[in-house]
PDB file of C-alpha atoms in Angstrom:
ATOM      1  CA  MET O 122      -0.406-133.234-105.305  1.00 92.00           C
ATOM      2  CA  ARG O 123       1.495-135.933-103.428  1.00 95.00           C
ATOM      3  CA  LYS O 124      -0.507-137.777-100.783  1.00 97.00           C
ATOM      4  CA  LEU O 125       0.288-138.970 -97.286  1.00 98.00           C
ATOM      5  CA  ILE O 126      -2.350-141.583 -96.545  1.00 98.00           C
ATOM      6  CA  PHE O 127      -2.707-143.026 -93.056  1.00 98.00           C
ATOM      7  CA  PHE O 128      -4.523-146.245 -92.184  1.00 98.00           C
ATOM      8  CA  ILE O 129      -4.849-145.966 -88.411  1.00 98.00           C
ATOM      9  CA  GLY O 130      -6.615-147.977 -85.754  1.00 96.00           C
ATOM     10  CA  PRO O 131      -6.394-150.723 -83.160  1.00 94.00           C
ATOM     11  CA  ALA O 132      -5.017-154.202 -83.702  1.00 90.00           C
ATOM     12  CA  GLY O 133      -7.413-156.454 -85.555  1.00 92.00           C
ATOM     13  CA  ALA O 134      -9.492-153.664 -87.090  1.00 95.00           C
ATOM     14  CA  GLY O 135      -8.353-154.583 -90.595  1.00 94.00           C
ATOM     15  CA  LYS O 136      -6.296-151.522 -91.489  1.00 96.00           C
ATOM     16  CA  THR O 137      -3.559-153.526 -93.265  1.00 95.00           C
ATOM     17  CA  THR O 138      -6.076-155.462 -95.349  1.00 95.00           C
ATOM     18  CA  LEU O 139      -7.746-152.252 -96.493  1.00 97.00           C
ATOM     19  CA  ALA O 140      -4.431-150.489 -97.146  1.00 97.00           C
ATOM     20  CA  LYS O 141      -3.118-153.425 -99.208  1.00 97.00           C
ATOM     21  CA  ALA O 142      -6.263-153.496-101.308  1.00 96.00           C
ATOM     22  CA  TYR O 143      -5.982-149.771-101.965  1.00 97.00           C
ATOM     23  CA  ALA O 144      -2.224-149.863-102.693  1.00 97.00           C
ATOM     24  CA  SER O 145      -2.484-152.856-105.018  1.00 95.00           C
ATOM     25  CA  LYS O 146      -5.015-150.972-107.124  1.00 94.00           C
ATOM     26  CA  ARG O 147      -3.727-147.401-106.903  1.00 94.00           C
ATOM     27  CA  GLY O 148      -0.006-147.724-106.128  1.00 94.00           C
ATOM     28  CA  GLY O 149       2.161-145.727-103.763  1.00 95.00           C
ATOM     29  CA  ALA O 150       4.826-146.604-101.227  1.00 97.00           C
ATOM     30  CA  PHE O 151       3.299-149.184 -98.864  1.00 98.00           C
ATOM     31  CA  LEU O 152       4.763-148.673 -95.380  1.00 98.00           C
ATOM     32  CA  ASP O 153       3.374-151.013 -92.735  1.00 97.00           C
ATOM     33  CA  MET O 154       4.980-150.291 -89.380  1.00 94.00           C
ATOM     34  CA  ASP O 155       4.764-153.948 -88.308  1.00 91.00           C
ATOM     35  CA  THR O 156       6.720-155.050 -91.377  1.00 93.00           C
ATOM     36  CA  LEU O 157       9.321-152.270 -91.205  1.00 95.00           C
ATOM     37  CA  LEU O 158       9.990-152.668 -87.486  1.00 91.00           C
ATOM     38  CA  ARG O 159       9.907-156.474 -87.257  1.00 89.00           C
ATOM     39  CA  PRO O 160      13.638-157.243 -87.881  1.00 91.00           C
ATOM     40  CA  ALA O 161      14.771-154.576 -85.396  1.00 91.00           C
ATOM     41  CA  ALA O 162      12.129-155.552 -82.836  1.00 89.00           C
ATOM     42  CA  VAL O 163      13.073-159.237 -83.027  1.00 91.00           C
ATOM     43  CA  ALA O 164      16.742-158.357 -82.536  1.00 93.00           C
ATOM     44  CA  LEU O 165      16.082-155.966 -79.638  1.00 91.00           C
ATOM     45  CA  MET O 166      13.681-158.288 -77.847  1.00 90.00           C
ATOM     46  CA  THR O 167      16.007-161.273 -78.318  1.00 92.00           C
ATOM     47  CA  LEU O 168      18.985-159.328 -76.959  1.00 93.00           C
ATOM     48  CA  ALA O 169      16.879-158.444 -73.918  1.00 91.00           C
ATOM     49  CA  GLU O 170      15.947-162.134 -73.527  1.00 93.00           C
ATOM     50  CA  LYS O 171      12.281-161.322 -74.104  1.00 89.00           C
ATOM     51  CA  ASP O 172       9.756-162.943 -76.422  1.00 87.00           C
ATOM     52  CA  PRO O 173      10.788-161.806 -79.935  1.00 87.00           C
ATOM     53  CA  GLU O 174       7.153-162.047 -81.102  1.00 83.00           C
ATOM     54  CA  ASP O 175       5.849-159.720 -78.366  1.00 78.00           C
ATOM     55  CA  ARG O 176       4.527-156.419 -79.707  1.00 79.00           C
ATOM     56  CA  ASP O 177       2.394-155.264 -76.791  1.00 78.00           C
ATOM     57  CA  SER O 178       4.082-155.701 -73.419  1.00 81.00           C
ATOM     58  CA  PRO O 179       5.227-152.689 -71.395  1.00 85.00           C
ATOM     59  CA  PHE O 180       8.857-153.643 -72.149  1.00 89.00           C
ATOM     60  CA  TYR O 181       8.204-153.623 -75.886  1.00 87.00           C
ATOM     61  CA  LYS O 182       6.362-150.295 -75.670  1.00 86.00           C
ATOM     62  CA  GLN O 183       9.255-148.736 -73.782  1.00 90.00           C
ATOM     63  CA  HIS O 184      12.092-150.005 -75.978  1.00 89.00           C
ATOM     64  CA  CYS O 185      10.695-150.608 -79.489  1.00 87.00           C
ATOM     65  CA  ARG O 186       7.498-148.656 -80.072  1.00 89.00           C
ATOM     66  CA  ASP O 187       8.932-145.230 -80.856  1.00 92.00           C
ATOM     67  CA  LEU O 188      11.607-146.762 -83.077  1.00 93.00           C
ATOM     68  CA  GLY O 189       8.877-148.298 -85.228  1.00 92.00           C
ATOM     69  CA  TYR O 190       7.149-144.972 -85.736  1.00 94.00           C
ATOM     70  CA  ARG O 191      10.438-143.222 -86.524  1.00 96.00           C
ATOM     71  CA  ILE O 192      11.449-145.855 -89.115  1.00 96.00           C
ATOM     72  CA  THR O 193       8.009-145.750 -90.736  1.00 97.00           C
ATOM     73  CA  MET O 194       7.703-141.988 -90.885  1.00 98.00           C
ATOM     74  CA  ASN O 195      11.272-141.545 -92.142  1.00 98.00           C
ATOM     75  CA  ALA O 196      10.442-143.865 -95.033  1.00 98.00           C
ATOM     76  CA  ALA O 197       7.143-142.073 -95.709  1.00 98.00           C
ATOM     77  CA  LEU O 198       8.733-138.628 -95.660  1.00 98.00           C
ATOM     78  CA  GLU O 199      11.535-139.744 -97.980  1.00 98.00           C
ATOM     79  CA  ASN O 200       8.975-141.024-100.487  1.00 98.00           C
ATOM     80  CA  LEU O 201       7.128-137.711-100.294  1.00 98.00           C
ATOM     81  CA  THR O 202      10.355-135.836-101.116  1.00 97.00           C
ATOM     82  CA  LEU O 203      10.521-137.938-104.300  1.00 97.00           C
ATOM     83  CA  GLY O 204       6.998-136.861-105.211  1.00 96.00           C
ATOM     84  CA  LEU O 205       5.542-140.289-104.430  1.00 97.00           C
ATOM     85  CA  ASP O 206       2.393-141.022-102.453  1.00 97.00           C
ATOM     86  CA  ALA O 207       3.055-142.712 -99.099  1.00 98.00           C
ATOM     87  CA  ILE O 208       0.601-145.157 -97.540  1.00 98.00           C
ATOM     88  CA  VAL O 209       1.345-145.551 -93.826  1.00 98.00           C
ATOM     89  CA  ILE O 210      -0.171-148.245 -91.602  1.00 98.00           C
ATOM     90  CA  GLY O 211      -0.031-148.358 -87.802  1.00 96.00           C
ATOM     91  CA  PRO O 212      -2.016-147.700 -84.617  1.00 94.00           C
ATOM     92  CA  PHE O 213      -0.595-144.163 -84.071  1.00 95.00           C
ATOM     93  CA  THR O 214      -2.286-144.081 -80.661  1.00 92.00           C
ATOM     94  CA  ARG O 215      -0.208-141.265 -79.156  1.00 93.00           C
ATOM     95  CA  GLU O 216       0.415-139.426 -82.405  1.00 96.00           C
ATOM     96  CA  ILE O 217      -3.242-138.863 -83.309  1.00 97.00           C
ATOM     97  CA  ASN O 218      -3.804-137.164 -79.945  1.00 96.00           C
ATOM     98  CA  ASP O 219      -1.033-134.628 -80.543  1.00 97.00           C
ATOM     99  CA  PRO O 220      -2.275-131.686 -82.633  1.00 97.00           C
ATOM    100  CA  LEU O 221       1.324-130.638 -83.378  1.00 97.00           C
ATOM    101  CA  TRP O 222       2.660-134.030 -84.490  1.00 98.00           C
ATOM    102  CA  LEU O 223       1.638-134.028 -88.162  1.00 98.00           C
ATOM    103  CA  ASN O 224       2.957-130.547 -88.916  1.00 97.00           C
ATOM    104  CA  GLN O 225       6.196-131.302 -87.075  1.00 98.00           C
ATOM    105  CA  GLU O 226       6.708-134.413 -89.214  1.00 98.00           C
ATOM    106  CA  LEU O 227       6.013-132.601 -92.487  1.00 98.00           C
ATOM    107  CA  SER O 228       8.235-129.678 -91.502  1.00 98.00           C
ATOM    108  CA  THR O 229      11.261-132.001 -91.446  1.00 98.00           C
ATOM    109  CA  ILE O 230      11.035-132.122 -95.261  1.00 98.00           C
ATOM    110  CA  ASN O 231      10.042-128.455 -95.561  1.00 98.00           C
ATOM    111  CA  ALA O 232       6.488-129.475 -96.395  1.00 97.00           C
ATOM    112  CA  SER O 233       3.055-128.767 -94.967  1.00 96.00           C
ATOM    113  CA  THR O 234      -0.561-129.664 -95.566  1.00 96.00           C
ATOM    114  CA  ASP O 235      -0.518-126.927 -98.210  1.00 95.00           C
ATOM    115  CA  ASP O 236       1.611-129.077-100.513  1.00 95.00           C
ATOM    116  CA  VAL O 237       0.926-132.593 -99.186  1.00 97.00           C
ATOM    117  CA  MET O 238      -2.617-133.941 -99.267  1.00 97.00           C
ATOM    118  CA  VAL O 239      -3.136-135.783 -95.973  1.00 98.00           C
ATOM    119  CA  LYS O 240      -5.859-138.400 -95.703  1.00 98.00           C
ATOM    120  CA  ALA O 241      -6.457-140.478 -92.575  1.00 98.00           C
ATOM    121  CA  VAL O 242      -8.624-143.578 -92.479  1.00 98.00           C
ATOM    122  CA  TYR O 243      -9.347-144.571 -88.884  1.00 98.00           C
ATOM    123  CA  VAL O 244     -10.389-148.229 -89.044  1.00 97.00           C
ATOM    124  CA  TYR O 245     -12.288-149.722 -86.114  1.00 97.00           C
ATOM    125  CA  LEU O 246     -14.687-152.482 -85.074  1.00 96.00           C
ATOM    126  CA  PRO O 247     -17.925-151.912 -83.143  1.00 95.00           C
ATOM    127  CA  SER O 248     -17.192-154.000 -80.043  1.00 94.00           C
ATOM    128  CA  GLU O 249     -14.509-155.635 -77.938  1.00 94.00           C
ATOM    129  CA  GLU O 250     -16.016-159.007 -78.847  1.00 95.00           C
ATOM    130  CA  ALA O 251     -15.534-158.271 -82.552  1.00 94.00           C
ATOM    131  CA  TYR O 252     -11.867-157.462 -81.946  1.00 94.00           C
ATOM    132  CA  HIS O 253     -11.345-160.616 -79.879  1.00 95.00           C
ATOM    133  CA  SER O 254     -12.949-162.755 -82.551  1.00 93.00           C
ATOM    134  CA  ARG O 255     -10.865-161.269 -85.362  1.00 94.00           C
ATOM    135  CA  ILE O 256      -7.575-161.278 -83.431  1.00 93.00           C
ATOM    136  CA  SER O 257      -7.980-164.855 -82.224  1.00 92.00           C
ATOM    137  CA  GLY O 258      -9.131-165.945 -85.685  1.00 91.00           C
ATOM    138  CA  ARG O 259      -6.053-164.705 -87.530  1.00 88.00           C
ATOM    139  CA  GLY O 260      -3.727-167.004 -85.557  1.00 86.00           C
ATOM    140  CA  SER O 261      -0.663-164.726 -85.553  1.00 86.00           C
ATOM    141  CA  ALA O 262       2.226-165.281 -83.158  1.00 82.00           C
ATOM    142  CA  LEU O 263       2.244-161.502 -82.706  1.00 82.00           C
ATOM    143  CA  ASP O 264      -1.183-161.757 -81.051  1.00 86.00           C
ATOM    144  CA  VAL O 265      -0.318-164.275 -78.325  1.00 86.00           C
ATOM    145  CA  TRP O 266       0.509-161.601 -75.742  1.00 85.00           C
ATOM    146  CA  LYS O 267      -2.677-159.696 -76.603  1.00 88.00           C
ATOM    147  CA  LEU O 268      -4.888-162.730 -76.076  1.00 92.00           C
ATOM    148  CA  ASP O 269      -3.042-163.939 -72.964  1.00 90.00           C
ATOM    149  CA  ASN O 270      -3.286-160.459 -71.418  1.00 89.00           C
ATOM    150  CA  TRP O 271      -6.644-159.398 -72.814  1.00 93.00           C
ATOM    151  CA  GLU O 272      -7.730-157.410 -69.759  1.00 92.00           C
ATOM    152  CA  GLN O 273      -4.543-155.335 -69.925  1.00 89.00           C
ATOM    153  CA  PHE O 274      -4.573-155.077 -73.725  1.00 88.00           C
ATOM    154  CA  SER O 275      -8.255-154.408 -74.484  1.00 91.00           C
ATOM    155  CA  PRO O 276      -8.334-150.729 -73.361  1.00 91.00           C
ATOM    156  CA  SER O 277      -6.128-149.993 -76.407  1.00 89.00           C
ATOM    157  CA  LEU O 278      -9.094-150.926 -78.605  1.00 92.00           C
ATOM    158  CA  THR O 279     -11.125-147.881 -77.562  1.00 91.00           C
ATOM    159  CA  ARG O 280     -11.877-145.676 -80.548  1.00 93.00           C
ATOM    160  CA  SER O 281     -10.050-142.355 -80.529  1.00 93.00           C
ATOM    161  CA  GLU O 282     -10.468-139.113 -82.408  1.00 95.00           C
ATOM    162  CA  ILE O 283      -7.723-137.743 -84.650  1.00 97.00           C
ATOM    163  CA  ARG O 284      -6.753-134.309 -83.328  1.00 97.00           C
ATOM    164  CA  TRP O 285      -4.611-133.120 -86.225  1.00 97.00           C
ATOM    165  CA  PRO O 286      -5.384-129.644 -87.617  1.00 95.00           C
ATOM    166  CA  VAL O 287      -6.682-130.840 -90.981  1.00 95.00           C
ATOM    167  CA  ASP O 288      -9.985-130.390 -92.772  1.00 95.00           C
ATOM    168  CA  PRO O 289     -12.458-132.821 -91.133  1.00 95.00           C
ATOM    169  CA  ALA O 290     -13.249-134.055 -94.649  1.00 96.00           C
ATOM    170  CA  SER O 291      -9.684-135.464 -94.726  1.00 97.00           C
ATOM    171  CA  ILE O 292     -10.534-137.968 -91.997  1.00 98.00           C
ATOM    172  CA  LEU O 293     -12.698-141.057 -92.463  1.00 97.00           C
ATOM    173  CA  TYR O 294     -13.867-143.165 -89.510  1.00 97.00           C
ATOM    174  CA  LEU O 295     -14.592-146.585 -90.992  1.00 96.00           C
ATOM    175  CA  ASP O 296     -16.476-149.343 -89.185  1.00 96.00           C
ATOM    176  CA  ASN O 297     -14.784-152.356 -90.768  1.00 96.00           C
ATOM    177  CA  SER O 298     -17.258-154.989 -89.601  1.00 93.00           C
ATOM    178  CA  GLY O 299     -17.740-157.957 -91.852  1.00 89.00           C
ATOM    179  CA  PRO O 300     -15.580-159.119 -94.727  1.00 89.00           C
ATOM    180  CA  PHE O 301     -13.643-157.005 -97.175  1.00 90.00           C
ATOM    181  CA  THR O 302     -15.783-156.025-100.166  1.00 92.00           C
ATOM    182  CA  SER O 303     -15.311-154.180-103.442  1.00 93.00           C
ATOM    183  CA  GLU O 304     -17.749-151.576-102.106  1.00 93.00           C
ATOM    184  CA  LYS O 305     -15.384-150.786 -99.217  1.00 94.00           C
ATOM    185  CA  LEU O 306     -12.503-150.373-101.644  1.00 94.00           C
ATOM    186  CA  GLU O 307     -14.561-148.110-103.895  1.00 95.00           C
ATOM    187  CA  MET O 308     -15.528-145.962-100.903  1.00 95.00           C
ATOM    188  CA  LEU O 309     -11.867-145.691 -99.871  1.00 95.00           C
ATOM    189  CA  GLU O 310     -10.805-144.671-103.351  1.00 95.00           C
ATOM    190  CA  LYS O 311     -13.454-141.943-103.528  1.00 96.00           C
ATOM    191  CA  PHE O 312     -12.488-140.639-100.092  1.00 97.00           C
ATOM    192  CA  ILE O 313      -8.753-140.582-100.836  1.00 96.00           C
ATOM    193  CA  ASP O 314      -9.148-139.098-104.322  1.00 92.00           C
ATOM    194  CA  ARG O 315     -11.499-136.327-103.224  1.00 89.00           C
ATOM    195  CA  VAL O 316      -9.867-132.910-103.107  1.00 84.00           C
ATOM    196  CA  ASN O 317     -11.236-131.098-100.052  1.00 72.00           C
TER     197      ASN O 317
END
C-alpha cells in the first residue's frame, strides 16, 4: 500500500534531518515545504519589498504560508496517484488541528485512509531553551526573524496533538533531543513499516 508519511513539528525540532535519513535509506518522494516554496516565497517577498529570507513574520504568514502547503500537498498527492510513497515535511500547525483536513486532501485524488497508509511523525524538543540552542546553532538566514523576534515566535514551539481521524498507532510523538543516531532511524523505520 502506498504511504503518505508526514514529518511534522516546530522549527528546529529536526524533522528534516530525520526525514532525509529515512528517505535516503527507504526511498520515496521527498517533499520539504521549505525547499518547494523557497523560490516563490523569495519572489513574493521581494516584490513586496520585504526580507526575502523571512519565513515567520505576519506578512509572510498572510501571503506565502498557504501557498507553501498547497504546493507541497499537490506534489505529494500527485506522487500518490503514481503509486509512490510521499514523504512530506513541514510544521502543519493549522492542518493538524483540523480533523477534516487529511480526508479532504486525500479525496481530491479519490483516495482515503483505506487505500493510503498515513503515518505522522511529530518531532519536538523538550524545552524552549533546546529550540533556541538548536535554531541559533544552525546559522540559517531563514532563522534571523525567529531569533530577533523570539518572544513573538516562541509560542509556535508549543507541542500540539494531531487531531486527524486515524488509528493512534499511526502517529508517533518523537522527542528528538540529542544528536541523530542509527537507533532513531531504526525506530522510525519500524514505526513507518508497521501495518496497524
